[in-house]
Amino acid sequence: METLDKIKKQITENPILIYMKGSPKLPSCGFSARAVEALINCQVPFGYVDILQHPDVRAELPKFANWPTFPQLWVEGELIGGCDIMLEMAQSGELQTLLKEVAERH
Protein backbone atom coordinates (compact mmCIF):
# COMPACT_ATOMS: atom_id res chain seq x y z
CA MET A 1 0.00 0.00 0.00
CA GLU A 2 1.30 3.44 -0.89
CA THR A 3 2.17 5.61 2.10
CA LEU A 4 -0.36 8.28 1.14
CA ASP A 5 -3.11 5.65 0.87
CA LYS A 6 -2.09 4.28 4.26
CA ILE A 7 -2.33 7.76 5.82
CA LYS A 8 -5.75 8.41 4.25
CA LYS A 9 -6.97 5.01 5.50
CA GLN A 10 -5.74 5.72 9.06
CA ILE A 11 -7.44 9.13 9.07
CA THR A 12 -10.68 7.68 7.68
CA GLU A 13 -10.83 4.71 10.05
CA ASN A 14 -10.13 6.72 13.22
CA PRO A 15 -12.55 9.56 13.98
CA ILE A 16 -10.01 10.85 16.53
CA LEU A 17 -6.39 10.15 15.62
CA ILE A 18 -3.08 11.48 16.86
CA TYR A 19 0.19 11.06 15.01
CA MET A 20 2.85 11.20 17.68
CA LYS A 21 6.33 10.18 18.69
CA GLY A 22 5.93 7.09 20.86
CA SER A 23 2.68 5.75 22.29
CA PRO A 24 0.12 7.21 24.70
CA LYS A 25 1.65 5.18 27.53
CA LEU A 26 5.26 5.90 26.49
CA PRO A 27 5.48 9.17 24.57
CA SER A 28 8.95 9.85 23.15
CA CYS A 29 8.91 13.65 23.21
CA GLY A 30 7.55 16.38 25.43
CA PHE A 31 5.17 17.77 22.82
CA SER A 32 3.65 14.34 22.17
CA ALA A 33 3.41 13.74 25.94
CA ARG A 34 1.49 16.98 26.56
CA ALA A 35 -0.75 16.50 23.53
CA VAL A 36 -1.70 12.92 24.37
CA GLU A 37 -2.30 13.90 28.00
CA ALA A 38 -4.82 16.50 26.81
CA LEU A 39 -6.49 13.79 24.69
CA ILE A 40 -6.61 11.28 27.54
CA ASN A 41 -8.16 13.94 29.80
CA CYS A 42 -11.05 14.24 27.33
CA GLN A 43 -11.95 10.61 28.15
CA VAL A 44 -12.85 9.60 24.60
CA PRO A 45 -11.51 6.70 22.54
CA PHE A 46 -8.81 7.67 20.05
CA GLY A 47 -6.33 6.04 17.74
CA TYR A 48 -2.65 6.80 17.46
CA VAL A 49 0.21 6.19 15.08
CA ASP A 50 3.77 6.14 16.39
CA ILE A 51 5.67 7.92 13.64
CA LEU A 52 8.98 6.62 15.01
CA GLN A 53 7.80 3.12 14.03
CA HIS A 54 6.59 4.34 10.64
CA PRO A 55 9.31 6.43 8.95
CA ASP A 56 7.32 6.47 5.69
CA VAL A 57 4.38 8.16 7.43
CA ARG A 58 6.77 10.48 9.25
CA ALA A 59 8.20 11.57 5.89
CA GLU A 60 4.94 11.90 3.94
CA LEU A 61 2.38 13.20 6.44
CA PRO A 62 3.82 16.74 6.80
CA LYS A 63 3.52 17.21 3.04
CA PHE A 64 -0.01 15.76 2.91
CA ALA A 65 -1.15 17.77 5.95
CA ASN A 66 0.78 20.91 5.06
CA TRP A 67 1.84 20.86 8.72
CA PRO A 68 5.56 20.34 9.39
CA THR A 69 5.65 19.06 12.96
CA PHE A 70 4.37 16.30 15.23
CA PRO A 71 2.16 15.57 17.05
CA GLN A 72 -0.79 16.08 14.74
CA LEU A 73 -4.39 15.66 15.85
CA TRP A 74 -6.91 14.65 13.18
CA VAL A 75 -10.64 14.67 13.91
CA GLU A 76 -13.12 13.28 11.39
CA GLY A 77 -10.60 13.60 8.59
CA GLU A 78 -9.55 17.18 9.36
CA LEU A 79 -6.25 18.34 10.80
CA ILE A 80 -6.92 20.18 14.05
CA GLY A 81 -3.28 21.03 14.77
CA GLY A 82 -0.34 20.25 16.99
CA CYS A 83 0.49 20.42 20.67
CA ASP A 84 0.08 24.20 21.17
CA ILE A 85 -3.30 24.31 19.44
CA MET A 86 -4.49 21.24 21.36
CA LEU A 87 -3.45 22.75 24.70
CA GLU A 88 -5.12 26.10 23.90
CA MET A 89 -8.31 24.27 22.92
CA ALA A 90 -8.15 22.15 26.09
CA GLN A 91 -7.76 25.25 28.27
CA SER A 92 -10.82 26.88 26.71
CA GLY A 93 -12.87 23.66 26.89
CA GLU A 94 -13.18 23.58 23.10
CA LEU A 95 -11.20 20.33 22.73
CA GLN A 96 -13.34 18.43 25.21
CA THR A 97 -16.58 19.62 23.58
CA LEU A 98 -15.40 18.77 20.06
CA LEU A 99 -14.09 15.30 20.96
CA LYS A 100 -17.12 14.33 23.05
CA GLU A 101 -19.43 15.28 20.16
CA VAL A 102 -17.33 13.26 17.72
CA ALA A 103 -17.17 10.26 20.08
CA GLU A 104 -20.97 10.29 20.45
CA ARG A 105 -21.41 10.21 16.64
CA HIS A 106 -19.12 7.21 16.17
PDB file of C-alpha atoms in Angstrom:
ATOM      1  CA  MET A   1       0.000   0.000   0.000  1.00  0.00           C
ATOM      2  CA  GLU A   2       1.301   3.443  -0.887  1.00  0.00           C
ATOM      3  CA  THR A   3       2.168   5.614   2.100  1.00  0.00           C
ATOM      4  CA  LEU A   4      -0.359   8.279   1.144  1.00  0.00           C
ATOM      5  CA  ASP A   5      -3.110   5.653   0.873  1.00  0.00           C
ATOM      6  CA  LYS A   6      -2.092   4.283   4.260  1.00  0.00           C
ATOM      7  CA  ILE A   7      -2.329   7.765   5.816  1.00  0.00           C
ATOM      8  CA  LYS A   8      -5.751   8.407   4.255  1.00  0.00           C
ATOM      9  CA  LYS A   9      -6.970   5.009   5.504  1.00  0.00           C
ATOM     10  CA  GLN A  10      -5.743   5.719   9.056  1.00  0.00           C
ATOM     11  CA  ILE A  11      -7.438   9.127   9.067  1.00  0.00           C
ATOM     12  CA  THR A  12     -10.684   7.679   7.680  1.00  0.00           C
ATOM     13  CA  GLU A  13     -10.825   4.707  10.052  1.00  0.00           C
ATOM     14  CA  ASN A  14     -10.128   6.716  13.225  1.00  0.00           C
ATOM     15  CA  PRO A  15     -12.553   9.560  13.975  1.00  0.00           C
ATOM     16  CA  ILE A  16     -10.012  10.850  16.529  1.00  0.00           C
ATOM     17  CA  LEU A  17      -6.389  10.146  15.616  1.00  0.00           C
ATOM     18  CA  ILE A  18      -3.076  11.476  16.858  1.00  0.00           C
ATOM     19  CA  TYR A  19       0.187  11.065  15.006  1.00  0.00           C
ATOM     20  CA  MET A  20       2.846  11.204  17.682  1.00  0.00           C
ATOM     21  CA  LYS A  21       6.328  10.178  18.694  1.00  0.00           C
ATOM     22  CA  GLY A  22       5.929   7.090  20.864  1.00  0.00           C
ATOM     23  CA  SER A  23       2.679   5.748  22.286  1.00  0.00           C
ATOM     24  CA  PRO A  24       0.115   7.210  24.703  1.00  0.00           C
ATOM     25  CA  LYS A  25       1.654   5.177  27.532  1.00  0.00           C
ATOM     26  CA  LEU A  26       5.263   5.899  26.493  1.00  0.00           C
ATOM     27  CA  PRO A  27       5.484   9.170  24.566  1.00  0.00           C
ATOM     28  CA  SER A  28       8.952   9.855  23.145  1.00  0.00           C
ATOM     29  CA  CYS A  29       8.913  13.653  23.209  1.00  0.00           C
ATOM     30  CA  GLY A  30       7.549  16.381  25.433  1.00  0.00           C
ATOM     31  CA  PHE A  31       5.168  17.765  22.817  1.00  0.00           C
ATOM     32  CA  SER A  32       3.650  14.337  22.175  1.00  0.00           C
ATOM     33  CA  ALA A  33       3.410  13.737  25.941  1.00  0.00           C
ATOM     34  CA  ARG A  34       1.489  16.978  26.565  1.00  0.00           C
ATOM     35  CA  ALA A  35      -0.752  16.501  23.530  1.00  0.00           C
ATOM     36  CA  VAL A  36      -1.699  12.920  24.370  1.00  0.00           C
ATOM     37  CA  GLU A  37      -2.300  13.897  28.004  1.00  0.00           C
ATOM     38  CA  ALA A  38      -4.824  16.503  26.810  1.00  0.00           C
ATOM     39  CA  LEU A  39      -6.494  13.792  24.689  1.00  0.00           C
ATOM     40  CA  ILE A  40      -6.605  11.284  27.544  1.00  0.00           C
ATOM     41  CA  ASN A  41      -8.161  13.938  29.802  1.00  0.00           C
ATOM     42  CA  CYS A  42     -11.052  14.237  27.334  1.00  0.00           C
ATOM     43  CA  GLN A  43     -11.949  10.610  28.151  1.00  0.00           C
ATOM     44  CA  VAL A  44     -12.847   9.601  24.604  1.00  0.00           C
ATOM     45  CA  PRO A  45     -11.513   6.696  22.537  1.00  0.00           C
ATOM     46  CA  PHE A  46      -8.813   7.675  20.050  1.00  0.00           C
ATOM     47  CA  GLY A  47      -6.332   6.043  17.736  1.00  0.00           C
ATOM     48  CA  TYR A  48      -2.654   6.796  17.465  1.00  0.00           C
ATOM     49  CA  VAL A  49       0.214   6.194  15.077  1.00  0.00           C
ATOM     50  CA  ASP A  50       3.773   6.136  16.394  1.00  0.00           C
ATOM     51  CA  ILE A  51       5.667   7.919  13.638  1.00  0.00           C
ATOM     52  CA  LEU A  52       8.980   6.623  15.010  1.00  0.00           C
ATOM     53  CA  GLN A  53       7.800   3.120  14.034  1.00  0.00           C
ATOM     54  CA  HIS A  54       6.586   4.339  10.636  1.00  0.00           C
ATOM     55  CA  PRO A  55       9.307   6.433   8.948  1.00  0.00           C
ATOM     56  CA  ASP A  56       7.318   6.466   5.690  1.00  0.00           C
ATOM     57  CA  VAL A  57       4.376   8.158   7.427  1.00  0.00           C
ATOM     58  CA  ARG A  58       6.765  10.481   9.248  1.00  0.00           C
ATOM     59  CA  ALA A  59       8.205  11.572   5.890  1.00  0.00           C
ATOM     60  CA  GLU A  60       4.941  11.903   3.938  1.00  0.00           C
ATOM     61  CA  LEU A  61       2.378  13.202   6.440  1.00  0.00           C
ATOM     62  CA  PRO A  62       3.825  16.736   6.804  1.00  0.00           C
ATOM     63  CA  LYS A  63       3.522  17.213   3.036  1.00  0.00           C
ATOM     64  CA  PHE A  64      -0.008  15.763   2.915  1.00  0.00           C
ATOM     65  CA  ALA A  65      -1.152  17.773   5.950  1.00  0.00           C
ATOM     66  CA  ASN A  66       0.776  20.912   5.055  1.00  0.00           C
ATOM     67  CA  TRP A  67       1.841  20.856   8.722  1.00  0.00           C
ATOM     68  CA  PRO A  68       5.563  20.343   9.385  1.00  0.00           C
ATOM     69  CA  THR A  69       5.651  19.058  12.962  1.00  0.00           C
ATOM     70  CA  PHE A  70       4.371  16.299  15.228  1.00  0.00           C
ATOM     71  CA  PRO A  71       2.161  15.568  17.050  1.00  0.00           C
ATOM     72  CA  GLN A  72      -0.793  16.080  14.740  1.00  0.00           C
ATOM     73  CA  LEU A  73      -4.390  15.659  15.851  1.00  0.00           C
ATOM     74  CA  TRP A  74      -6.910  14.650  13.180  1.00  0.00           C
ATOM     75  CA  VAL A  75     -10.640  14.673  13.909  1.00  0.00           C
ATOM     76  CA  GLU A  76     -13.122  13.275  11.391  1.00  0.00           C
ATOM     77  CA  GLY A  77     -10.598  13.597   8.587  1.00  0.00           C
ATOM     78  CA  GLU A  78      -9.550  17.175   9.357  1.00  0.00           C
ATOM     79  CA  LEU A  79      -6.255  18.336  10.802  1.00  0.00           C
ATOM     80  CA  ILE A  80      -6.915  20.176  14.055  1.00  0.00           C
ATOM     81  CA  GLY A  81      -3.281  21.026  14.772  1.00  0.00           C
ATOM     82  CA  GLY A  82      -0.343  20.255  16.987  1.00  0.00           C
ATOM     83  CA  CYS A  83       0.489  20.423  20.665  1.00  0.00           C
ATOM     84  CA  ASP A  84       0.079  24.195  21.166  1.00  0.00           C
ATOM     85  CA  ILE A  85      -3.298  24.313  19.440  1.00  0.00           C
ATOM     86  CA  MET A  86      -4.492  21.243  21.360  1.00  0.00           C
ATOM     87  CA  LEU A  87      -3.451  22.754  24.697  1.00  0.00           C
ATOM     88  CA  GLU A  88      -5.122  26.095  23.900  1.00  0.00           C
ATOM     89  CA  MET A  89      -8.312  24.269  22.915  1.00  0.00           C
ATOM     90  CA  ALA A  90      -8.147  22.151  26.088  1.00  0.00           C
ATOM     91  CA  GLN A  91      -7.762  25.249  28.271  1.00  0.00           C
ATOM     92  CA  SER A  92     -10.816  26.882  26.707  1.00  0.00           C
ATOM     93  CA  GLY A  93     -12.874  23.663  26.889  1.00  0.00           C
ATOM     94  CA  GLU A  94     -13.184  23.578  23.098  1.00  0.00           C
ATOM     95  CA  LEU A  95     -11.197  20.331  22.730  1.00  0.00           C
ATOM     96  CA  GLN A  96     -13.342  18.426  25.210  1.00  0.00           C
ATOM     97  CA  THR A  97     -16.577  19.624  23.576  1.00  0.00           C
ATOM     98  CA  LEU A  98     -15.401  18.768  20.062  1.00  0.00           C
ATOM     99  CA  LEU A  99     -14.090  15.305  20.956  1.00  0.00           C
ATOM    100  CA  LYS A 100     -17.122  14.332  23.052  1.00  0.00           C
ATOM    101  CA  GLU A 101     -19.432  15.284  20.164  1.00  0.00           C
ATOM    102  CA  VAL A 102     -17.333  13.259  17.721  1.00  0.00           C
ATOM    103  CA  ALA A 103     -17.170  10.263  20.078  1.00  0.00           C
ATOM    104  CA  GLU A 104     -20.966  10.293  20.449  1.00  0.00           C
ATOM    105  CA  ARG A 105     -21.405  10.213  16.643  1.00  0.00           C
ATOM    106  CA  HIS A 106     -19.119   7.206  16.168  1.00  0.00           C
TER     107      HIS A 106
END
